[in-house]
Amino acid sequence: MELTLNEKKLLVVLGSIGTADTAVLAEKMDTRREAVVQYANLAGERGLVDVEKHVARRYVPTEEGRAYMGKGLPERQLLESFEETIPMRDLQSHPLAKIAIGWMRKKGWIAIRDGVVTKTGKTAPGPDEAAFARLAENGEIADGGGVADLAKRGLVEEEETVAYTVSITPRGRELLSQGLDLREEAGTLTREQILSGEWKSLPLRRYDVTKLPRRAYPGKVHPYQRIIDEMRRILFDMGFEEMSGGIVQSSFWNFDALFQPQDHPAREMQDTFFLGERRPLPAGYERVRDMHEHGGGTSSTGWGGTWSAEKAEQCVLRTHTTSLSIQHLAAHPKPPVRAFCIGRVYRREAIDPTHLAEFEQLEGIVMDEDVNLRHLLGFLKEFYAKMGFEKVRFRPGYFPYTEPSVEPEVYVDGLGWVELGGSGIFRQEVTEPFGIEHPVLAWGLGISRVAMLRLGLRDLRQLYRSDVEWVRDTPTYGGRR
Ligand SMILES: N[C@@H](Cc1ccccc1)C(=O)O
């Protein structure tokens, strides 16, 4: 049997005292209690010592509980603050009134009639007060009596202490009587010890290679952020540049520039978070106005009616990242443009496992001479394939700013076809006011959905919870399933 030096030292100490708890052993061995527990468990597996675990539960006061220490429970303090009767209004001005009046009534100590509070005479302390008095005396208290009531009120909380006693077994004694080699063990060898051959005669520390190490939790990137990073990588690899912009946008950029009519249902209060702030309209906004009112210089008839600059100035939390795409195009009206962004958007949704009021979109635009629908479908297919979704199909859709409009769907085993966003080619009504003369392919994909599918989640909210266990248990490897 190969004992570690520490086990041997433990046996030597126990040889003289037989039994001791780990606190005593730690002191005698000049080490920490956790170390003693570890040595004792090793020696215990070999049958040389017995390790006994004692769990002690006790209750200690919470912060609120400490505030009442020595003064008594709030209802007792309040009861003693007046003689036989008191007008309710006066009683209510006592600092403890909020908590204590309810308890006095519940305990039957007072009756309230016509705004006057009268003591009932039945005001003897119950088990909770007795427990509280004992707690005040000792600083802690065992379970039982009225302690449960105090715990329910949040005045005490449970504290658990674990202690171990270690005793030497007959086998341990026998081994000890045979004499133990107490020379220091070498845990690492020096170059000299190896070259000179001295290592052969050194007592070496043994390692148990069959033991699993304790799990380590180094810092790591959140699973959702890893997927987002992967998507950015893919788009950079496909030759896209990244656009950026604020989450607060004027209605002009979020809606009007995208030829969304001012009375469009998506612009209603129940769908969009409107802000009090306003932003001035950009130079040249008149072309957008004209497009809305009568189609500007194009063959479009526009939406008709009068376009309101005031409505367009009003700020919103962006409802889609398409508000960034159109600004990028306005700033870069000449081809080629290949740009993307991944950003949070906001909608007034009823929240459920698959709908949140905030979520992320991946937005992309491609403008070039002669790009067409086939290119758009190709880009989307390629992107999804790189994300690990092999089967992709497209259904016709509708957006006020694209024609044609397409809704991509991916096939997921067990779920079937899942819709993942919208896409299309920007209408002339969108591009013309900004002097854009070539077709623009555009898409906006809900990527929290993608992340949910990739991570096998049933509830979208998991992506946004501070759930450390889940973050720890989600592997970092294998982007793809
Ligand atoms: N903005 C659309 C998606 C989309 C983007 C670009 C073109 C067409 C559609 C949405 O939020 O659902």
Tab-separated table of C-alpha atoms and ligand atoms in Angstrom:
chain	number	residue	atom	x	y	z
A	1	MET	CA	0.000	0.000	0.000
A	2	GLU	CA	1.485	3.311	-1.079
A	3	LEU	CA	0.442	6.072	1.227
A	4	THR	CA	1.108	9.706	0.529
A	5	LEU	CA	3.279	11.461	3.034
A	6	ASN	CA	0.300	13.468	4.195
A	7	GLU	CA	-1.721	10.349	4.923
A	8	LYS	CA	1.187	8.999	6.917
A	9	LYS	CA	1.426	12.207	8.904
A	10	LEU	CA	-2.304	12.012	9.585
A	11	LEU	CA	-1.925	8.455	10.883
A	12	VAL	CA	0.924	9.509	13.162
A	13	VAL	CA	-1.183	12.286	14.687
A	14	LEU	CA	-4.210	10.015	15.075
A	15	GLY	CA	-1.955	7.326	16.582
A	16	SER	CA	-1.633	9.401	19.719
A	17	ILE	CA	-5.153	10.891	19.966
A	18	GLY	CA	-7.310	8.227	18.286
A	19	THR	CA	-10.186	10.513	17.199
A	20	ALA	CA	-10.344	14.205	16.382
A	21	ASP	CA	-12.297	16.610	14.266
A	22	THR	CA	-10.669	18.171	11.266
A	23	ALA	CA	-10.223	21.556	12.948
A	24	VAL	CA	-7.990	19.988	15.624
A	25	LEU	CA	-6.134	17.875	13.065
A	26	ALA	CA	-5.537	20.895	10.862
A	27	GLU	CA	-3.915	22.692	13.760
A	28	LYS	CA	-1.739	19.744	14.738
A	29	MET	CA	-0.658	19.153	11.137
A	30	ASP	CA	-0.199	22.843	10.487
A	31	THR	CA	-2.427	22.870	7.407
A	32	ARG	CA	-5.943	23.838	6.300
A	33	ARG	CA	-9.065	21.909	7.230
A	34	GLU	CA	-9.912	21.201	3.606
A	35	ALA	CA	-6.501	19.577	3.192
A	36	VAL	CA	-7.118	17.354	6.217
A	37	VAL	CA	-10.487	16.305	4.788
A	38	GLN	CA	-8.736	15.343	1.591
A	39	TYR	CA	-6.024	13.274	3.332
A	40	ALA	CA	-8.615	11.657	5.567
A	41	ASN	CA	-10.760	10.664	2.592
A	42	LEU	CA	-7.753	9.077	0.887
A	43	ALA	CA	-6.807	7.158	4.024
A	44	GLY	CA	-10.462	6.336	4.518
A	45	GLU	CA	-10.641	4.636	1.121
A	46	ARG	CA	-7.812	2.387	2.243
A	47	GLY	CA	-9.620	1.514	5.455
A	48	LEU	CA	-7.017	3.186	7.669
A	49	VAL	CA	-9.340	5.771	9.182
A	50	ASP	CA	-13.070	6.335	9.528
A	51	VAL	CA	-14.461	9.676	8.466
A	52	GLU	CA	-17.754	10.774	9.932
A	53	LYS	CA	-19.658	13.737	8.563
A	54	HIS	CA	-21.816	15.906	10.829
A	55	VAL	CA	-24.143	18.449	9.363
A	56	ALA	CA	-25.378	21.051	11.816
A	57	ARG	CA	-28.303	23.286	10.915
A	58	ARG	CA	-28.974	26.404	12.828
A	59	TYR	CA	-30.739	29.665	12.320
A	60	VAL	CA	-29.177	33.092	12.506
A	61	PRO	CA	-30.880	36.471	12.259
A	62	THR	CA	-31.268	38.187	8.876
A	63	GLU	CA	-30.570	41.881	8.536
A	64	GLU	CA	-34.189	42.647	9.395
A	65	GLY	CA	-34.060	40.186	12.302
A	66	ARG	CA	-30.956	41.908	13.673
A	67	ALA	CA	-32.764	45.246	13.630
A	68	TYR	CA	-35.274	43.913	16.188
A	69	MET	CA	-32.698	42.200	18.417
A	70	GLY	CA	-33.173	43.154	22.043
A	71	LYS	CA	-36.268	45.241	21.235
A	72	GLY	CA	-38.681	42.474	20.391
A	73	LEU	CA	-40.809	41.689	17.350
A	74	PRO	CA	-42.343	44.781	15.705
A	75	GLU	CA	-45.898	43.935	16.850
A	76	ARG	CA	-44.695	43.675	20.478
A	77	GLN	CA	-42.868	46.999	20.203
A	78	LEU	CA	-45.939	48.646	18.717
A	79	LEU	CA	-48.261	47.098	21.311
A	80	GLU	CA	-46.124	48.510	24.088
A	81	SER	CA	-46.065	51.957	22.527
A	82	PHE	CA	-49.589	52.782	23.770
A	83	GLU	CA	-51.736	52.164	26.846
A	84	GLU	CA	-55.166	50.591	26.366
A	85	THR	CA	-56.503	52.429	23.327
A	86	ILE	CA	-55.179	54.715	20.647
A	87	PRO	CA	-56.720	56.377	17.570
A	88	MET	CA	-55.737	54.423	14.452
A	89	ARG	CA	-54.384	57.577	12.854
A	90	ASP	CA	-51.861	58.095	15.683
A	91	LEU	CA	-50.834	54.454	15.622
A	92	GLN	CA	-50.197	54.673	11.900
A	93	SER	CA	-47.539	57.324	12.402
A	94	HIS	CA	-45.347	54.837	14.304
A	95	PRO	CA	-42.371	53.759	12.106
A	96	LEU	CA	-43.207	50.077	12.571
A	97	ALA	CA	-46.924	50.511	11.914
A	98	LYS	CA	-46.812	49.111	8.386
A	99	ILE	CA	-45.490	45.728	9.477
A	100	ALA	CA	-46.837	45.545	12.970
A	101	ILE	CA	-50.536	46.449	12.758
A	102	GLY	CA	-51.264	43.456	10.545
A	103	TRP	CA	-49.490	41.115	12.917
A	104	MET	CA	-51.236	42.514	15.991
A	105	ARG	CA	-54.584	41.870	14.330
A	106	LYS	CA	-53.587	38.440	13.098
A	107	LYS	CA	-52.495	37.478	16.593
A	108	GLY	CA	-55.745	38.799	18.062
A	109	TRP	CA	-54.019	41.366	20.251
A	110	ILE	CA	-56.117	44.319	19.161
A	111	ALA	CA	-59.607	45.138	17.970
A	112	ILE	CA	-60.285	48.096	15.689
A	113	ARG	CA	-63.619	49.896	15.871
A	114	ASP	CA	-64.580	53.326	14.529
A	115	GLY	CA	-60.967	54.243	13.913
A	116	VAL	CA	-59.935	53.375	17.463
A	117	VAL	CA	-57.547	50.558	18.364
A	118	THR	CA	-58.156	48.714	21.645
A	119	LYS	CA	-56.057	45.989	23.260
A	120	THR	CA	-57.946	42.701	23.690
A	121	GLY	CA	-55.989	41.553	26.717
A	122	LYS	CA	-55.001	38.329	24.974
A	123	THR	CA	-51.448	39.438	24.286
A	124	ALA	CA	-49.273	36.686	25.800
A	125	PRO	CA	-46.141	35.905	23.747
A	126	GLY	CA	-46.477	32.947	21.375
A	127	PRO	CA	-43.794	30.405	20.438
A	128	ASP	CA	-42.377	32.780	17.790
A	129	GLU	CA	-41.611	35.432	20.384
A	130	ALA	CA	-40.125	32.844	22.710
A	131	ALA	CA	-37.881	31.667	19.889
A	132	PHE	CA	-36.949	35.247	19.069
A	133	ALA	CA	-35.973	35.895	22.684
A	134	ARG	CA	-33.736	32.807	22.719
A	135	LEU	CA	-32.201	33.934	19.445
A	136	ALA	CA	-31.475	37.359	20.907
A	137	GLU	CA	-29.740	35.694	23.836
A	138	ASN	CA	-27.588	33.202	21.900
A	139	GLY	CA	-27.105	34.833	18.510
A	140	GLU	CA	-28.282	31.583	16.897
A	141	ILE	CA	-30.975	29.011	17.464
A	142	ALA	CA	-31.756	25.406	16.553
A	143	ASP	CA	-34.876	24.470	14.604
A	144	GLY	CA	-38.141	23.857	16.430
A	145	GLY	CA	-40.645	25.902	18.398
A	146	GLY	CA	-41.571	29.105	16.632
A	147	VAL	CA	-38.432	29.226	14.468
A	148	ALA	CA	-40.311	28.222	11.328
A	149	ASP	CA	-42.603	31.250	11.760
A	150	LEU	CA	-39.613	33.549	12.084
A	151	ALA	CA	-38.057	32.002	8.974
A	152	LYS	CA	-41.283	32.533	7.023
A	153	ARG	CA	-41.243	36.191	7.982
A	154	GLY	CA	-37.652	36.480	6.811
A	155	LEU	CA	-36.309	37.292	10.268
A	156	VAL	CA	-33.990	34.274	10.475
A	157	GLU	CA	-32.214	32.212	7.871
A	158	GLU	CA	-30.782	28.736	7.900
A	159	GLU	CA	-27.074	28.230	8.084
A	160	GLU	CA	-25.472	24.873	7.543
A	161	THR	CA	-22.120	23.888	8.947
A	162	VAL	CA	-20.391	20.674	8.028
A	163	ALA	CA	-17.821	19.091	10.331
A	164	TYR	CA	-15.894	15.850	10.053
A	165	THR	CA	-14.469	13.591	12.762
A	166	VAL	CA	-11.655	11.286	11.831
A	167	SER	CA	-10.744	8.144	13.831
A	168	ILE	CA	-7.950	5.698	13.248
A	169	THR	CA	-9.089	2.102	12.501
A	170	PRO	CA	-7.398	-1.099	13.773
A	171	ARG	CA	-5.858	-1.498	10.331
A	172	GLY	CA	-4.489	2.003	10.579
A	173	ARG	CA	-2.969	1.201	13.950
A	174	GLU	CA	-1.401	-1.966	12.612
A	175	LEU	CA	0.221	-0.123	9.743
A	176	LEU	CA	1.443	2.560	12.100
A	177	SER	CA	3.047	-0.041	14.381
A	178	GLN	CA	5.051	-1.396	11.428
A	179	GLY	CA	6.735	1.989	11.143
A	180	LEU	CA	6.222	4.546	8.357
A	181	ASP	CA	8.749	6.204	6.102
A	182	LEU	CA	8.250	9.899	6.834
A	183	ARG	CA	10.826	11.315	4.454
A	184	GLU	CA	9.571	14.176	2.292
A	185	GLU	CA	8.271	12.997	-1.072
A	186	ALA	CA	9.431	14.498	-4.327
A	187	GLY	CA	6.559	15.870	-6.408
A	188	THR	CA	8.770	17.203	-9.172
A	189	LEU	CA	12.248	16.104	-10.190
A	190	THR	CA	15.079	18.458	-11.027
A	191	ARG	CA	17.301	18.026	-14.039
A	192	GLU	CA	20.198	17.158	-11.719
A	193	GLN	CA	18.193	14.464	-9.914
A	194	ILE	CA	17.407	12.843	-13.237
A	195	LEU	CA	20.949	13.091	-14.663
A	196	SER	CA	22.648	11.782	-11.537
A	197	GLY	CA	20.206	8.912	-11.136
A	198	GLU	CA	19.331	10.142	-7.646
A	199	TRP	CA	15.622	9.914	-8.559
A	200	LYS	CA	15.812	6.144	-8.242
A	201	SER	CA	16.246	6.297	-4.491
A	202	LEU	CA	13.869	9.223	-3.809
A	203	PRO	CA	10.428	8.614	-2.327
A	204	LEU	CA	8.134	9.869	-5.102
A	205	ARG	CA	4.691	11.286	-4.587
A	206	ARG	CA	2.052	9.029	-6.087
A	207	TYR	CA	-0.725	10.253	-8.321
A	208	ASP	CA	-3.994	8.448	-8.832
A	209	VAL	CA	-4.516	8.774	-12.551
A	210	THR	CA	-7.959	7.153	-12.356
A	211	LYS	CA	-9.391	10.038	-10.311
A	212	LEU	CA	-11.424	12.655	-12.159
A	213	PRO	CA	-10.272	16.173	-11.476
A	214	ARG	CA	-12.674	18.751	-10.132
A	215	ARG	CA	-14.445	20.573	-12.999
A	216	ALA	CA	-12.875	23.909	-13.769
A	217	TYR	CA	-14.920	26.836	-15.071
A	218	PRO	CA	-12.652	29.263	-16.871
A	219	GLY	CA	-14.184	32.397	-18.310
A	220	LYS	CA	-15.772	31.831	-21.696
A	221	VAL	CA	-17.765	33.667	-24.302
A	222	HIS	CA	-21.547	33.357	-23.959
A	223	PRO	CA	-23.017	30.697	-26.286
A	224	TYR	CA	-25.196	33.250	-28.068
A	225	GLN	CA	-22.293	35.651	-28.548
A	226	ARG	CA	-20.251	32.773	-29.995
A	227	ILE	CA	-22.945	32.154	-32.608
A	228	ILE	CA	-23.076	35.869	-33.410
A	229	ASP	CA	-19.287	35.929	-33.804
A	230	GLU	CA	-19.503	32.929	-36.092
A	231	MET	CA	-22.088	34.694	-38.279
A	232	ARG	CA	-19.909	37.797	-38.520
A	233	ARG	CA	-16.993	35.598	-39.539
A	234	ILE	CA	-19.074	33.976	-42.278
A	235	LEU	CA	-20.191	37.337	-43.665
A	236	PHE	CA	-16.675	38.773	-43.595
A	237	ASP	CA	-15.547	35.654	-45.454
A	238	MET	CA	-18.290	36.283	-48.034
A	239	GLY	CA	-16.850	39.747	-48.646
A	240	PHE	CA	-19.255	41.885	-46.612
A	241	GLU	CA	-18.366	44.941	-44.583
A	242	GLU	CA	-20.068	45.742	-41.295
A	243	MET	CA	-22.494	48.650	-40.821
A	244	SER	CA	-23.345	50.174	-37.483
A	245	GLY	CA	-25.860	52.613	-36.072
A	246	GLY	CA	-27.837	53.518	-32.985
A	247	ILE	CA	-30.850	51.739	-31.561
A	248	VAL	CA	-32.744	55.043	-31.462
A	249	GLN	CA	-33.832	56.031	-34.959
A	250	SER	CA	-36.150	58.626	-36.342
A	251	SER	CA	-39.356	57.300	-37.878
A	252	PHE	CA	-37.954	58.729	-41.082
A	253	TRP	CA	-35.154	56.157	-41.232
A	254	ASN	CA	-37.081	53.354	-39.609
A	255	PHE	CA	-40.223	53.715	-41.756
A	256	ASP	CA	-40.525	56.585	-44.229
A	257	ALA	CA	-37.281	56.053	-46.105
A	258	LEU	CA	-38.439	52.456	-46.584
A	259	PHE	CA	-41.672	53.623	-48.195
A	260	GLN	CA	-43.703	52.411	-45.258
A	261	PRO	CA	-46.893	54.515	-45.378
A	262	GLN	CA	-47.470	56.799	-42.425
A	263	ASP	CA	-50.712	55.041	-41.587
A	264	HIS	CA	-49.170	51.554	-41.830
A	265	PRO	CA	-50.292	49.282	-38.956
A	266	ALA	CA	-46.669	48.484	-37.999
A	267	ARG	CA	-46.300	52.150	-37.098
A	268	GLU	CA	-49.031	51.999	-34.510
A	269	MET	CA	-48.363	52.428	-30.821
A	270	GLN	CA	-49.115	48.801	-30.057
A	271	ASP	CA	-46.342	47.527	-32.326
A	272	THR	CA	-43.582	50.074	-31.885
A	273	PHE	CA	-41.875	51.733	-28.944
A	274	PHE	CA	-42.163	55.460	-29.654
A	275	LEU	CA	-39.885	57.875	-27.831
A	276	GLY	CA	-40.477	61.478	-26.810
A	277	GLU	CA	-37.383	62.604	-28.680
A	278	ARG	CA	-37.388	63.976	-32.246
A	279	ARG	CA	-34.650	64.124	-34.843
A	280	PRO	CA	-34.389	66.641	-37.677
A	281	LEU	CA	-34.945	65.235	-41.153
A	282	PRO	CA	-31.874	64.762	-43.380
A	283	ALA	CA	-31.172	67.042	-46.323
A	284	GLY	CA	-33.102	65.912	-49.356
A	285	TYR	CA	-35.977	64.438	-47.333
A	286	GLU	CA	-38.360	66.168	-49.771
A	287	ARG	CA	-37.717	63.439	-52.319
A	288	VAL	CA	-38.980	60.868	-49.835
A	289	ARG	CA	-41.981	63.090	-49.117
A	290	ASP	CA	-42.755	63.405	-52.828
A	291	MET	CA	-42.421	59.663	-53.296
A	292	HIS	CA	-44.988	59.063	-50.551
A	293	GLU	CA	-47.374	61.716	-51.829
A	294	HIS	CA	-47.362	61.026	-55.559
A	295	GLY	CA	-44.474	58.805	-56.621
A	296	GLY	CA	-41.940	61.573	-57.246
A	297	GLY	CA	-40.390	61.401	-60.683
A	298	THR	CA	-41.206	57.704	-61.126
A	299	SER	CA	-44.186	55.970	-62.632
A	300	SER	CA	-45.323	55.031	-59.109
A	301	THR	CA	-48.418	56.778	-57.765
A	302	GLY	CA	-47.073	56.795	-54.196
A	303	TRP	CA	-49.444	56.341	-51.271
A	304	GLY	CA	-51.350	59.576	-51.871
A	305	GLY	CA	-52.476	61.930	-49.128
A	306	THR	CA	-50.254	64.356	-47.261
A	307	TRP	CA	-46.968	63.242	-45.828
A	308	SER	CA	-46.277	64.618	-42.355
A	309	ALA	CA	-42.730	65.765	-41.535
A	310	GLU	CA	-43.689	65.849	-37.890
A	311	LYS	CA	-44.532	62.144	-37.883
A	312	ALA	CA	-41.236	61.372	-39.581
A	313	GLU	CA	-39.196	63.278	-36.993
A	314	GLN	CA	-40.523	61.253	-34.111
A	315	CYS	CA	-37.967	58.787	-32.674
A	316	VAL	CA	-38.527	55.082	-32.110
A	317	LEU	CA	-36.535	52.143	-30.818
A	318	ARG	CA	-35.587	50.648	-34.154
A	319	THR	CA	-38.045	47.920	-35.113
A	320	HIS	CA	-35.717	46.414	-37.687
A	321	THR	CA	-32.110	46.772	-38.777
A	322	THR	CA	-33.339	47.684	-42.243
A	323	SER	CA	-33.248	51.242	-40.846
A	324	LEU	CA	-29.445	50.948	-40.945
A	325	SER	CA	-29.368	49.421	-44.415
A	326	ILE	CA	-31.184	52.344	-46.002
A	327	GLN	CA	-28.908	54.858	-44.247
A	328	HIS	CA	-25.856	52.976	-45.453
A	329	LEU	CA	-27.215	53.044	-48.989
A	330	ALA	CA	-28.062	56.741	-48.755
A	331	ALA	CA	-24.414	57.342	-47.849
A	332	HIS	CA	-23.099	54.910	-50.492
A	333	PRO	CA	-25.447	55.133	-53.467
A	334	LYS	CA	-22.886	53.823	-55.975
A	335	PRO	CA	-22.157	50.113	-56.506
A	336	PRO	CA	-20.771	47.822	-55.360
A	337	VAL	CA	-22.144	47.630	-51.833
A	338	ARG	CA	-22.041	44.521	-49.711
A	339	ALA	CA	-22.778	45.243	-46.090
A	340	PHE	CA	-24.272	43.581	-43.026
A	341	CYS	CA	-25.006	44.285	-39.411
A	342	ILE	CA	-26.123	42.275	-36.434
A	343	GLY	CA	-28.082	44.277	-33.940
A	344	ARG	CA	-30.883	44.370	-31.446
A	345	VAL	CA	-34.356	45.478	-32.478
A	346	TYR	CA	-37.453	46.260	-30.424
A	347	ARG	CA	-41.114	45.440	-30.877
A	348	ARG	CA	-44.061	45.552	-28.575
A	349	GLU	CA	-44.734	41.839	-28.664
A	350	ALA	CA	-46.670	39.790	-26.156
A	351	ILE	CA	-43.837	37.827	-24.581
A	352	ASP	CA	-43.868	34.035	-24.784
A	353	PRO	CA	-41.252	31.283	-25.235
A	354	THR	CA	-40.657	32.195	-28.887
A	355	HIS	CA	-41.416	35.935	-28.919
A	356	LEU	CA	-39.574	38.673	-27.082
A	357	ALA	CA	-39.855	42.438	-27.190
A	358	GLU	CA	-36.141	42.640	-27.993
A	359	PHE	CA	-34.229	40.316	-30.251
A	360	GLU	CA	-31.381	40.370	-32.733
A	361	GLN	CA	-31.522	40.651	-36.484
A	362	LEU	CA	-28.879	40.002	-39.053
A	363	GLU	CA	-29.305	42.444	-41.872
A	364	GLY	CA	-27.602	42.273	-45.221
A	365	ILE	CA	-27.621	44.275	-48.451
A	366	VAL	CA	-25.981	43.722	-51.803
A	367	MET	CA	-26.101	46.387	-54.482
A	368	ASP	CA	-24.482	45.891	-57.834
A	369	GLU	CA	-25.129	46.229	-61.505
A	370	ASP	CA	-27.538	43.549	-62.649
A	371	VAL	CA	-27.947	41.574	-59.403
A	372	ASN	CA	-31.289	39.787	-59.304
A	373	LEU	CA	-33.490	37.433	-57.320
A	374	ARG	CA	-31.338	34.391	-58.148
A	375	HIS	CA	-28.352	36.102	-56.502
A	376	LEU	CA	-30.452	36.895	-53.432
A	377	LEU	CA	-31.585	33.290	-53.020
A	378	GLY	CA	-28.011	32.159	-53.619
A	379	PHE	CA	-26.626	34.443	-50.886
A	380	LEU	CA	-29.222	33.260	-48.396
A	381	LYS	CA	-28.701	29.586	-49.233
A	382	GLU	CA	-24.971	29.951	-48.911
A	383	PHE	CA	-25.202	31.729	-45.574
A	384	TYR	CA	-27.586	29.169	-44.091
A	385	ALA	CA	-25.479	26.282	-45.365
A	386	LYS	CA	-22.456	27.778	-43.631
A	387	MET	CA	-24.526	28.000	-40.457
A	388	GLY	CA	-25.296	24.296	-40.750
A	389	PHE	CA	-28.813	24.440	-42.217
A	390	GLU	CA	-28.689	22.339	-45.370
A	391	LYS	CA	-32.310	22.477	-46.473
A	392	VAL	CA	-33.572	25.952	-47.315
A	393	ARG	CA	-36.720	26.974	-49.166
A	394	PHE	CA	-38.315	30.305	-50.053
A	395	ARG	CA	-41.894	31.403	-49.874
A	396	PRO	CA	-43.412	34.545	-51.310
A	397	GLY	CA	-43.857	37.283	-48.738
A	398	TYR	CA	-44.806	40.928	-48.476
A	399	PHE	CA	-42.891	43.958	-47.218
A	400	PRO	CA	-43.752	47.537	-48.201
A	401	TYR	CA	-40.161	48.136	-49.276
A	402	THR	CA	-39.383	45.096	-51.432
A	403	GLU	CA	-40.679	43.624	-54.653
A	404	PRO	CA	-40.493	40.713	-54.985
A	405	SER	CA	-40.473	39.737	-51.301
A	406	VAL	CA	-39.309	36.355	-50.098
A	407	GLU	CA	-39.488	34.570	-46.762
A	408	PRO	CA	-36.680	32.059	-46.289
A	409	GLU	CA	-37.323	28.915	-44.251
A	410	VAL	CA	-34.937	26.225	-43.060
A	411	TYR	CA	-35.739	22.627	-42.300
A	412	VAL	CA	-35.012	21.448	-38.789
A	413	ASP	CA	-35.347	17.809	-37.786
A	414	GLY	CA	-38.227	17.396	-35.415
A	415	LEU	CA	-39.614	20.877	-36.074
A	416	GLY	CA	-40.153	20.959	-39.807
A	417	TRP	CA	-39.868	24.187	-41.792
A	418	VAL	CA	-39.032	27.201	-39.652
A	419	GLU	CA	-39.392	30.761	-40.900
A	420	LEU	CA	-36.265	32.780	-40.255
A	421	GLY	CA	-36.835	36.265	-41.603
A	422	GLY	CA	-37.629	38.305	-44.640
A	423	SER	CA	-35.877	39.420	-47.783
A	424	GLY	CA	-36.426	40.919	-51.175
A	425	ILE	CA	-35.280	43.490	-53.696
A	426	PHE	CA	-35.809	47.129	-52.713
A	427	ARG	CA	-38.569	48.843	-54.644
A	428	GLN	CA	-37.786	51.802	-56.791
A	429	GLU	CA	-39.867	53.879	-54.363
A	430	VAL	CA	-37.149	53.178	-51.787
A	431	THR	CA	-34.061	53.586	-53.927
A	432	GLU	CA	-34.962	56.445	-56.228
A	433	PRO	CA	-35.116	59.262	-53.633
A	434	PHE	CA	-31.531	58.443	-52.631
A	435	GLY	CA	-30.179	58.362	-56.155
A	436	ILE	CA	-29.587	54.612	-56.113
A	437	GLU	CA	-29.705	53.334	-59.656
A	438	HIS	CA	-28.934	49.655	-59.303
A	439	PRO	CA	-30.860	46.783	-57.747
A	440	VAL	CA	-30.450	46.224	-54.005
A	441	LEU	CA	-30.882	42.756	-52.540
A	442	ALA	CA	-31.846	42.969	-48.877
A	443	TRP	CA	-32.640	40.617	-46.029
A	444	GLY	CA	-33.273	40.698	-42.315
A	445	LEU	CA	-33.019	37.450	-40.397
A	446	GLY	CA	-34.130	36.783	-36.849
A	447	ILE	CA	-30.988	35.284	-35.450
A	448	SER	CA	-32.099	34.586	-31.896
A	449	ARG	CA	-34.300	31.973	-33.587
A	450	VAL	CA	-31.246	30.567	-35.318
A	451	ALA	CA	-29.357	30.465	-32.025
A	452	MET	CA	-32.282	28.745	-30.345
A	453	LEU	CA	-32.328	26.040	-32.992
A	454	ARG	CA	-28.574	25.601	-32.909
A	455	LEU	CA	-28.437	25.376	-29.119
A	456	GLY	CA	-31.470	23.110	-28.928
A	457	LEU	CA	-33.475	25.522	-26.744
A	458	ARG	CA	-37.242	25.442	-26.288
A	459	ASP	CA	-37.420	28.891	-24.776
A	460	LEU	CA	-35.880	31.930	-26.430
A	461	ARG	CA	-35.624	33.665	-23.077
A	462	GLN	CA	-32.827	31.295	-22.088
A	463	LEU	CA	-30.496	33.291	-24.342
A	464	TYR	CA	-30.973	36.382	-22.195
A	465	ARG	CA	-31.056	34.881	-18.713
A	466	SER	CA	-28.117	35.103	-16.338
A	467	ASP	CA	-28.020	31.355	-15.990
A	468	VAL	CA	-24.424	30.532	-15.109
A	469	GLU	CA	-25.088	26.787	-14.922
A	470	TRP	CA	-26.398	26.758	-18.464
A	471	VAL	CA	-23.483	28.836	-19.731
A	472	ARG	CA	-21.058	26.438	-18.014
A	473	ASP	CA	-22.737	23.327	-19.368
A	474	THR	CA	-23.057	24.530	-22.949
A	475	PRO	CA	-19.975	23.260	-24.777
A	476	THR	CA	-17.793	25.733	-26.630
A	477	TYR	CA	-16.830	23.305	-29.356
A	478	GLY	CA	-18.669	22.360	-32.518
A	479	GLY	CA	-20.274	25.394	-34.097
A	480	ARG	CA	-22.426	23.040	-36.113
A	481	ARG	CA	-24.697	20.224	-35.113
B	1	LIG	N1	-37.234	44.209	-42.050
B	1	LIG	C1	-37.899	42.932	-42.258
B	1	LIG	C2	-37.004	41.947	-42.915
B	1	LIG	C3	-36.583	42.388	-44.287
B	1	LIG	C4	-35.380	43.016	-44.475
B	1	LIG	C5	-34.996	43.414	-45.741
B	1	LIG	C6	-35.852	43.160	-46.815
B	1	LIG	C7	-37.045	42.513	-46.632
B	1	LIG	C8	-37.418	42.151	-45.372
B	1	LIG	C9	-38.337	42.396	-40.894
B	1	LIG	O1	-37.956	42.950	-39.901
B	1	LIG	O2	-39.039	41.412	-40.795
